[in-house]
Each structure stands twice: as C-alpha cells, then as structure tokens.
Amino acid sequence: MNFIVETSARHIHLTNADIEKLFGEGAVLHNKKDLSQPGQFACEEKVELVGPKGSLKVSVLGPARSATQVELSFTDARTLGLKGVPVRESGDIAGTPGIKLVGPAGEVELTEGVIIAKRHIHMTPADADAFGVKDKDIVSVKIDSADRSTVYGDVVVRVSSSYALAMHIDTDESNAACAFGVCYGEIVK
C-alpha cells in the first residue's frame, strides 16, 4: 500500500491580524490554488522574509491560522542566516526563532514562529486502520525514484477525519530523493 508524496516548499501561515498588518486594513487572502489537504490553499499573496543574511519571498497558505508560522528547509534557513531553527510539527512554535515579515502594506517582527517542518503523513482514521498505525506514531517511509530511492525515518503519522492521505517532505528532502513530479511512498517496517 502506498501514498502520494508531496513536496512542501517554504511558506507562511498568517493570523488575521498579521494579514491586515502586511496587506492592509480589511485585507483577505485570495485562493490561487487548492492544495491536497481539504480547505487548504495557496494564496495569490506573498510575503518577504528578512533574516540576518538575506531575504526570500514565500507563498502564503490559507486560510488564516491562530498563530503565524514560517516553514522552511534547512537550506532556506542558512540562506536567511537563521540559526537554531528546530525540526517541529506544525503548530509547535514555542521557543523557535523569529524573523521579520515584509508585505506591501507593512511589516511584522515575529519573536518566534520559524520551523523546519517535521516530515509527516496525513491520514484519515480509516487510512490509519488500513496501514496499521495511529496518530503520532513514528514510521519509516521508502520513496522510490529513478536514481535515488530513499528511506526516511522519523516520519510522524498525523490522523484526522479532516485530512487527505498524503506525505509531506520539504524541498531539501525532495531533492535528496529525486522526488520530482508524481511520487509515491510506502511505510517500511
């Protein structure tokens, strides 16, 4: 049994308050493209991240969240000059580095919120039953590719009835496995 493996490039999730600071009073996010997870979408809006050594433009993902969070790869963190960016599950931002956000209408100085997203598999409860796993299990996943088949350990299983079956890896991980285009993974024991 396998599942699609998707590359999650650098992006940001914003609160409604930060959307207004960056894009202007009354601003809302505009859906550019639906993502694989139900209700999630890439926005037309972009934000510039400004670090000690450089800057990067990142896509905003919607809808608005309860906390602003930046998700990078290790390569992105080095490009920005950020140190100590931890690998964390989405939403676990306490004690993480901050960064300056620049939008067309203003700036936000985050005191925390920058993470390297822990590789993970989204599953429904039925998917979890079929794969013999449960929420928060840590598994290994083999990704087959033409030139660099790879087994990734430390993959967290995330189970919710609001998810669609898909694994997410960052751009560094995708490049290491040549996981380009449509790519599939399977849990290995």
Coordinates of C-alpha atoms in Angstrom, one line a residue:
M1 CA 0.0 0.0 0.0
N2 CA 1.4 3.4 -0.9
F3 CA 0.5 7.1 -0.9
I4 CA 1.4 10.2 -2.7
V5 CA 4.5 12.1 -1.5
E6 CA 4.3 15.9 -1.9
T7 CA 7.0 18.5 -1.7
S8 CA 6.0 21.3 0.7
A9 CA 8.1 24.3 -0.3
R10 CA 8.8 27.2 2.0
H11 CA 5.7 29.0 3.0
I12 CA 3.9 31.0 5.7
H13 CA 0.7 30.7 7.6
L14 CA -0.7 34.1 8.9
T15 CA -3.1 35.2 11.6
N16 CA -5.9 37.6 10.5
A17 CA -4.1 40.4 12.5
D18 CA -0.9 39.8 10.6
I19 CA -2.7 39.7 7.2
E20 CA -4.0 43.2 7.9
K21 CA -0.6 44.5 9.0
L22 CA 1.1 43.1 5.9
F23 CA -1.6 43.6 3.3
G24 CA -3.7 46.5 4.7
E25 CA -6.8 47.0 6.8
G26 CA -9.6 44.7 5.8
A27 CA -7.3 42.5 3.6
V28 CA -8.3 38.9 3.0
L29 CA -6.4 36.0 1.4
H30 CA -7.2 35.2 -2.2
N31 CA -7.2 31.5 -3.3
K32 CA -4.8 30.9 -6.1
K33 CA -4.8 27.1 -6.0
D34 CA -6.4 24.4 -3.8
L35 CA -3.9 22.1 -2.0
S36 CA -4.3 18.4 -1.3
Q37 CA -5.5 18.9 2.3
P38 CA -9.2 19.8 2.4
G39 CA -9.8 23.5 2.9
Q40 CA -6.1 24.5 2.5
F41 CA -5.0 26.7 -0.4
A42 CA -2.0 28.6 -1.8
C43 CA -2.7 32.3 -2.0
E44 CA -2.0 35.0 -4.5
E45 CA -0.4 36.9 -1.7
K46 CA 3.4 36.6 -1.0
V47 CA 5.5 37.8 1.9
E48 CA 9.2 38.6 2.1
L49 CA 11.2 37.0 4.9
V50 CA 14.1 39.2 6.0
G51 CA 16.9 37.4 8.0
P52 CA 20.3 38.5 9.2
K53 CA 22.0 37.4 5.9
G54 CA 19.3 37.6 3.2
S55 CA 15.7 37.6 2.2
L56 CA 13.3 35.2 0.5
K57 CA 9.8 35.6 -0.9
V58 CA 7.4 33.0 0.3
S59 CA 3.9 31.9 -0.6
V60 CA 1.1 32.5 1.9
L61 CA -1.1 29.5 2.6
G62 CA -4.7 29.9 3.7
P63 CA -6.9 30.0 5.5
A64 CA -5.8 32.2 8.4
R65 CA -4.4 30.5 11.4
S66 CA -4.4 31.2 15.2
A67 CA -0.6 31.7 15.1
T68 CA 1.7 33.0 12.4
Q69 CA 4.2 30.3 11.4
V70 CA 7.0 30.1 8.8
E71 CA 8.0 26.7 7.4
L72 CA 11.5 26.5 5.8
S73 CA 14.0 23.9 4.7
F74 CA 17.5 23.9 6.3
T75 CA 18.9 25.4 3.1
D76 CA 16.4 28.3 3.3
A77 CA 17.3 28.9 7.0
R78 CA 21.0 29.1 6.0
T79 CA 20.2 31.5 3.2
L80 CA 18.4 33.8 5.6
G81 CA 21.2 33.5 8.2
L82 CA 18.9 31.9 10.8
K83 CA 20.5 29.6 13.5
G84 CA 18.8 27.1 15.7
V85 CA 15.7 26.6 13.6
P86 CA 14.3 23.4 15.0
V87 CA 12.5 20.5 13.3
R88 CA 9.0 20.6 14.7
E89 CA 5.4 19.5 13.9
S90 CA 3.3 22.3 12.5
G91 CA 1.9 24.5 15.3
D92 CA 4.7 23.7 17.7
I93 CA 6.4 27.1 17.6
A94 CA 7.2 27.9 21.3
G95 CA 10.8 28.9 21.7
T96 CA 11.6 29.0 18.0
P97 CA 13.4 31.8 16.2
G98 CA 11.6 34.8 14.9
I99 CA 12.0 36.7 11.7
K100 CA 10.9 40.0 10.0
L101 CA 8.0 39.8 7.6
V102 CA 7.5 42.4 4.9
G103 CA 4.3 42.9 2.9
P104 CA 3.1 45.6 0.6
A105 CA 1.3 47.5 3.4
G106 CA 3.6 46.9 6.4
E107 CA 6.0 44.8 8.4
V108 CA 5.7 42.3 11.3
E109 CA 8.6 41.4 13.5
L110 CA 7.9 37.8 14.7
T111 CA 9.6 36.9 18.0
E112 CA 9.0 33.2 17.3
G113 CA 7.4 31.0 14.7
V114 CA 10.1 29.7 12.3
I115 CA 10.4 25.9 12.0
I116 CA 11.6 23.2 9.7
A117 CA 8.5 21.1 9.4
K118 CA 8.9 17.5 10.6
R119 CA 8.2 15.1 7.7
H120 CA 4.7 13.7 8.1
I121 CA 1.9 11.7 6.7
H122 CA -1.7 13.0 6.8
M123 CA -4.2 10.1 7.2
T124 CA -7.9 9.7 7.9
P125 CA -8.8 7.3 10.7
A126 CA -9.8 4.7 8.0
D127 CA -6.3 5.2 6.4
A128 CA -4.6 4.7 9.7
D129 CA -6.5 1.5 10.3
A130 CA -5.6 0.2 6.8
F131 CA -1.9 1.0 7.4
G132 CA -1.9 -0.4 11.0
V133 CA -0.8 2.9 12.6
K134 CA -2.2 5.5 14.9
D135 CA -1.9 9.3 15.5
K136 CA 1.7 10.4 16.5
D137 CA 3.3 7.0 15.5
I138 CA 6.8 7.4 14.1
V139 CA 7.4 5.4 11.0
S140 CA 9.9 4.9 8.2
V141 CA 8.9 5.6 4.6
K142 CA 10.6 4.3 1.4
I143 CA 10.3 6.7 -1.6
D144 CA 11.1 5.1 -4.9
S145 CA 12.6 7.3 -7.6
A146 CA 14.6 6.6 -10.8
D147 CA 18.0 7.5 -9.4
R148 CA 17.8 8.0 -5.6
S149 CA 15.3 5.7 -3.8
T150 CA 15.5 6.7 -0.2
V151 CA 14.1 5.6 3.2
Y152 CA 13.2 8.4 5.5
G153 CA 12.9 7.6 9.2
D154 CA 11.3 9.8 11.9
V155 CA 8.1 10.4 9.9
V156 CA 5.2 11.3 12.1
V157 CA 1.7 10.0 11.4
R158 CA -1.0 12.6 11.8
V159 CA -4.5 11.3 11.9
S160 CA -7.7 13.4 11.5
S161 CA -11.0 13.0 9.7
S162 CA -10.3 16.3 8.0
Y163 CA -7.1 15.1 6.3
A164 CA -6.5 13.5 2.9
L165 CA -3.9 10.8 2.6
A166 CA -0.5 12.3 1.6
M167 CA 3.0 12.5 2.9
H168 CA 4.8 15.9 3.1
I169 CA 8.5 16.5 2.8
D170 CA 10.5 19.7 2.4
T171 CA 12.5 20.7 -0.7
D172 CA 15.8 19.5 0.7
E173 CA 14.3 16.1 1.3
S174 CA 12.6 16.0 -2.0
N175 CA 15.8 16.9 -3.8
A176 CA 17.8 14.3 -1.9
A177 CA 15.3 11.6 -3.1
C178 CA 14.8 12.9 -6.6
A179 CA 11.1 13.0 -5.6
F180 CA 10.0 15.1 -8.6
G181 CA 6.6 15.1 -10.2
V182 CA 4.2 12.4 -9.0
C183 CA 6.0 10.3 -6.4
Y184 CA 4.8 7.6 -4.0
G185 CA 6.0 6.3 -0.7
E186 CA 5.3 3.2 1.4
I187 CA 5.7 2.5 5.1
V188 CA 8.5 0.0 5.8
K189 CA 8.9 -1.9 9.0

